[in-house]
Amino acid sequence: AQSVTQLGSHVSVSEGALVLLRCNYSSSVPPYLFWYVQYPNQGLQLLLKYTSAATLVKGINGFEAEFKKSETSFHLTKPSAHMSDAAEYFCAVRGSSNDYKLSFGAGTTVTVRA
Amino acid sequence: EAQVTQNPRYLITVTGKKLTVTCSQNMNHEYMSWYRQDPGLGLRQIYYSMNVEVTDKGDVPEGYKVSRKEKRNFPLILESPSPNQTSLYFCASSLSTGGGYTFGSGTRLTVV
């Protein structure tokens, strides 16, 4: 079975500072990994996904994530935080193309200080 | 516009009164799924469907039913809602080729 662990339920950053959200996965097969963002009172929007191509994945809104098999990690970063990045972020894993189940971490809430 | 549509967005009901939350997608996706979101627990899968007439239990199926009579629709049925089913519910759909899910806007259910 696949699972993910997000380290830190809350992260606070200053506007313009680096955003780093940590995600570690557990999977018995090469995983598909995703980051989703949820703005207040909205559904989940896909930020980026890793599907065994390039290990550094670029997503929307300036976010990127690096797949590190040796560390079983898929951390999300953005070089310079913007006020509009305040949201909840979820890491998720899917075992393979035939594994329809997307398993989510508990989420990390990001606040951005002016 | 490609989307997953859930209705209603908000629902307050009383314990034991049957309800249905509808979900429809216009992307011809094979996979559909229901999740519930609770603080500190992330999203947990309730039921999923791989295609028409093919459904199975997720991690937290107790108290829920689903059906998939048409490819585009995947309603969630609570036969006898209880207060512990108060939650934010999301429907999602996906192609069968390993991509992520597209999510609906959510249904906030309160059972009193």
Coordinates of C-alpha atoms in Angstrom, one line a residue:
Chain A
A1 CA 0.0 0.0 0.0
Q2 CA 1.1 3.5 -0.7
S3 CA 1.2 6.4 1.9
V4 CA 2.6 9.8 2.3
T5 CA 3.7 11.8 5.3
Q6 CA 3.8 15.5 5.3
L7 CA 6.2 17.0 7.9
G8 CA 4.7 20.1 9.6
S9 CA 1.0 20.9 9.7
H10 CA 1.7 24.6 9.6
V11 CA 4.4 26.6 7.9
S12 CA 4.7 30.4 8.1
V13 CA 7.0 32.3 5.7
S14 CA 7.7 35.9 5.0
E15 CA 6.7 37.3 1.6
G16 CA 9.6 36.8 -0.7
A17 CA 11.1 34.0 1.3
L18 CA 11.6 30.4 0.3
V19 CA 8.7 28.1 0.7
L20 CA 9.6 24.5 1.5
L21 CA 7.0 21.8 2.2
R22 CA 8.2 18.3 3.0
C23 CA 6.7 15.1 1.8
N24 CA 7.9 11.5 2.3
Y25 CA 6.3 8.6 0.6
S26 CA 6.1 4.9 1.1
S27 CA 5.4 2.7 -1.9
S28 CA 6.0 -0.9 -2.9
V29 CA 6.1 0.1 -6.6
P30 CA 7.5 3.1 -8.5
P31 CA 5.0 5.8 -7.4
Y32 CA 3.2 8.6 -9.1
L33 CA 3.4 11.6 -6.8
F34 CA 1.3 14.8 -6.7
W35 CA 1.0 18.1 -5.0
Y36 CA -2.4 19.7 -4.7
V37 CA -3.3 23.1 -3.4
Q38 CA -6.6 24.0 -1.7
Y39 CA -7.5 27.7 -1.3
P40 CA -10.2 28.6 1.3
N41 CA -13.6 27.3 0.4
Q42 CA -12.4 25.7 -2.8
G43 CA -11.7 22.3 -4.2
L44 CA -8.2 20.8 -4.8
Q45 CA -6.1 22.1 -7.7
L46 CA -3.2 20.1 -9.1
L47 CA 0.1 21.9 -8.7
L48 CA 2.4 19.3 -10.3
K49 CA 2.9 15.6 -10.7
Y50 CA 5.8 13.2 -11.0
T51 CA 5.2 10.2 -13.3
S52 CA 8.7 8.7 -13.7
A53 CA 10.0 11.1 -16.2
A54 CA 12.3 14.0 -15.0
T55 CA 13.0 14.0 -11.3
L56 CA 12.6 17.8 -11.1
V57 CA 9.1 18.7 -11.8
K58 CA 7.9 22.2 -12.5
G59 CA 4.3 23.1 -11.8
I60 CA 2.0 26.1 -11.8
N61 CA 2.5 29.3 -9.9
G62 CA 6.3 29.0 -9.7
F63 CA 6.3 25.8 -7.6
E64 CA 8.5 22.8 -8.3
A65 CA 9.3 19.5 -6.6
E66 CA 12.1 17.1 -6.8
F67 CA 11.7 13.3 -6.6
K68 CA 14.5 11.7 -4.6
K69 CA 14.2 7.9 -4.6
S70 CA 17.1 7.4 -2.2
E71 CA 15.3 9.6 0.4
T72 CA 11.7 8.6 -0.6
S73 CA 10.9 12.3 -0.7
F74 CA 9.0 14.7 -2.9
H75 CA 9.5 18.1 -1.3
L76 CA 7.7 21.1 -2.8
T77 CA 9.5 24.4 -3.1
K78 CA 9.0 28.0 -4.3
P79 CA 11.9 30.4 -4.3
S80 CA 9.9 33.5 -3.4
A81 CA 6.6 33.4 -1.5
H82 CA 3.7 35.6 -2.5
M83 CA 0.7 36.5 -0.4
S84 CA -1.5 34.5 -2.8
D85 CA 0.4 31.3 -1.9
A86 CA -1.5 31.2 1.5
A87 CA -3.4 27.9 1.3
E88 CA -3.4 24.3 2.3
Y89 CA -1.1 22.0 0.4
F90 CA -1.5 18.2 0.1
C91 CA 1.0 15.6 -1.1
A92 CA -0.5 12.5 -2.6
V93 CA 0.7 9.2 -4.0
R94 CA -0.7 6.7 -6.5
G95 CA 1.0 3.3 -6.9
S96 CA 0.9 2.9 -10.7
S97 CA -1.2 3.6 -13.7
N98 CA -3.5 0.8 -12.8
D99 CA -3.8 2.0 -9.2
Y100 CA -6.7 4.3 -9.1
K101 CA -6.4 5.1 -5.4
L102 CA -4.8 8.5 -4.6
S103 CA -3.6 8.5 -0.9
F104 CA -3.2 11.9 0.7
G105 CA -1.0 13.3 3.4
A106 CA -2.6 15.3 6.3
G107 CA -1.9 18.6 4.6
T108 CA 0.3 21.6 5.4
T109 CA -1.2 25.0 5.9
V110 CA 0.9 27.9 4.6
T111 CA 0.6 31.4 5.9
V112 CA 2.5 34.3 4.3
R113 CA 3.6 37.2 6.4
A114 CA 3.8 40.7 4.8
Chain B
E1 CA -15.1 23.6 -19.6
A2 CA -13.7 20.3 -18.3
Q3 CA -15.0 19.9 -14.7
V4 CA -16.4 17.8 -12.0
T5 CA -19.7 19.2 -10.7
Q6 CA -21.0 18.4 -7.2
N7 CA -24.4 19.4 -5.7
P8 CA -25.3 20.7 -3.3
R9 CA -22.4 22.8 -2.1
Y10 CA -23.8 23.1 1.4
L11 CA -26.2 20.8 3.2
I12 CA -27.6 20.6 6.7
T13 CA -29.7 17.6 7.6
V14 CA -30.9 15.7 10.6
T15 CA -29.8 12.3 11.8
G16 CA -31.4 9.5 9.9
K17 CA -32.7 11.4 6.9
K18 CA -31.5 9.8 3.7
L19 CA -29.6 12.1 1.4
T20 CA -27.8 12.0 -1.9
V21 CA -24.9 14.1 -3.1
T22 CA -24.6 14.2 -6.8
C23 CA -21.4 14.2 -8.9
S24 CA -21.0 14.5 -12.6
Q25 CA -18.0 14.8 -14.9
N26 CA -17.8 15.9 -18.5
M27 CA -14.3 14.5 -19.3
N28 CA -15.2 10.9 -20.2
H29 CA -13.0 9.7 -17.3
E30 CA -13.1 6.1 -16.3
Y31 CA -12.2 6.5 -12.7
M32 CA -14.3 8.3 -10.1
S33 CA -14.0 8.5 -6.4
W34 CA -15.4 10.1 -3.3
Y35 CA -13.3 11.5 -0.5
R36 CA -14.1 13.1 2.8
Q37 CA -11.8 15.8 4.3
D38 CA -11.5 16.2 8.0
P39 CA -9.1 18.5 9.9
G40 CA -5.8 16.9 10.6
L41 CA -6.7 13.8 8.6
G42 CA -6.3 15.0 5.0
L43 CA -8.5 13.4 2.5
R44 CA -9.7 9.8 2.9
Q45 CA -11.2 7.7 0.2
I46 CA -14.8 6.5 0.7
Y47 CA -15.6 4.6 -2.5
Y48 CA -14.3 4.5 -6.0
S49 CA -15.4 3.3 -9.3
M50 CA -13.2 2.0 -12.2
N51 CA -16.0 2.2 -14.7
V52 CA -19.7 1.8 -15.2
E53 CA -21.2 -0.8 -12.8
V54 CA -17.8 -1.3 -11.2
T55 CA -17.4 0.1 -7.7
D56 CA -15.5 -0.8 -4.5
K57 CA -14.8 0.3 -1.0
G58 CA -12.1 2.8 -0.1
D59 CA -10.7 3.4 3.4
V60 CA -13.8 4.7 5.1
P61 CA -16.9 3.2 3.4
E62 CA -19.1 2.6 6.5
G63 CA -22.4 4.4 6.3
Y64 CA -22.1 5.3 2.6
K65 CA -23.3 3.8 -0.7
V66 CA -22.6 4.6 -4.3
S67 CA -23.7 3.7 -7.8
R68 CA -22.3 4.1 -11.3
K69 CA -25.0 3.5 -13.8
E70 CA -23.6 6.0 -16.3
K71 CA -20.0 6.9 -16.9
R72 CA -20.4 10.6 -16.1
N73 CA -22.3 10.3 -12.8
F74 CA -21.3 8.9 -9.4
P75 CA -23.7 9.8 -6.6
L76 CA -22.9 9.4 -3.0
I77 CA -25.8 8.1 -0.8
L78 CA -26.1 8.4 2.9
E79 CA -29.0 6.1 3.9
S80 CA -29.1 7.1 7.5
P81 CA -26.7 10.0 8.2
S82 CA -25.1 10.4 11.6
P83 CA -23.3 13.3 13.2
N84 CA -19.9 11.6 12.6
Q85 CA -20.5 12.0 8.9
T86 CA -20.3 15.8 9.2
S87 CA -17.5 16.6 6.9
L88 CA -16.4 18.2 3.6
Y89 CA -16.9 15.8 0.7
F90 CA -15.1 15.8 -2.6
C91 CA -15.9 13.9 -5.8
A92 CA -13.0 13.4 -8.2
S93 CA -12.4 11.8 -11.5
S94 CA -9.4 10.6 -13.5
L95 CA -8.3 8.9 -16.7
S96 CA -7.0 5.4 -16.4
T97 CA -3.5 6.4 -17.4
G98 CA -1.9 7.4 -14.2
G99 CA -2.6 11.1 -14.0
G100 CA -4.0 12.9 -11.0
Y101 CA -7.6 13.4 -10.2
T102 CA -9.7 16.4 -11.1
F103 CA -11.7 17.5 -8.1
G104 CA -15.1 19.0 -7.6
S105 CA -15.7 22.1 -5.5
G106 CA -16.8 20.1 -2.5
T107 CA -20.0 19.6 -0.5
R108 CA -20.0 20.7 3.1
L109 CA -22.4 18.4 5.0
T110 CA -23.6 19.0 8.5
V111 CA -25.6 16.3 10.3
V112 CA -27.4 17.4 13.5

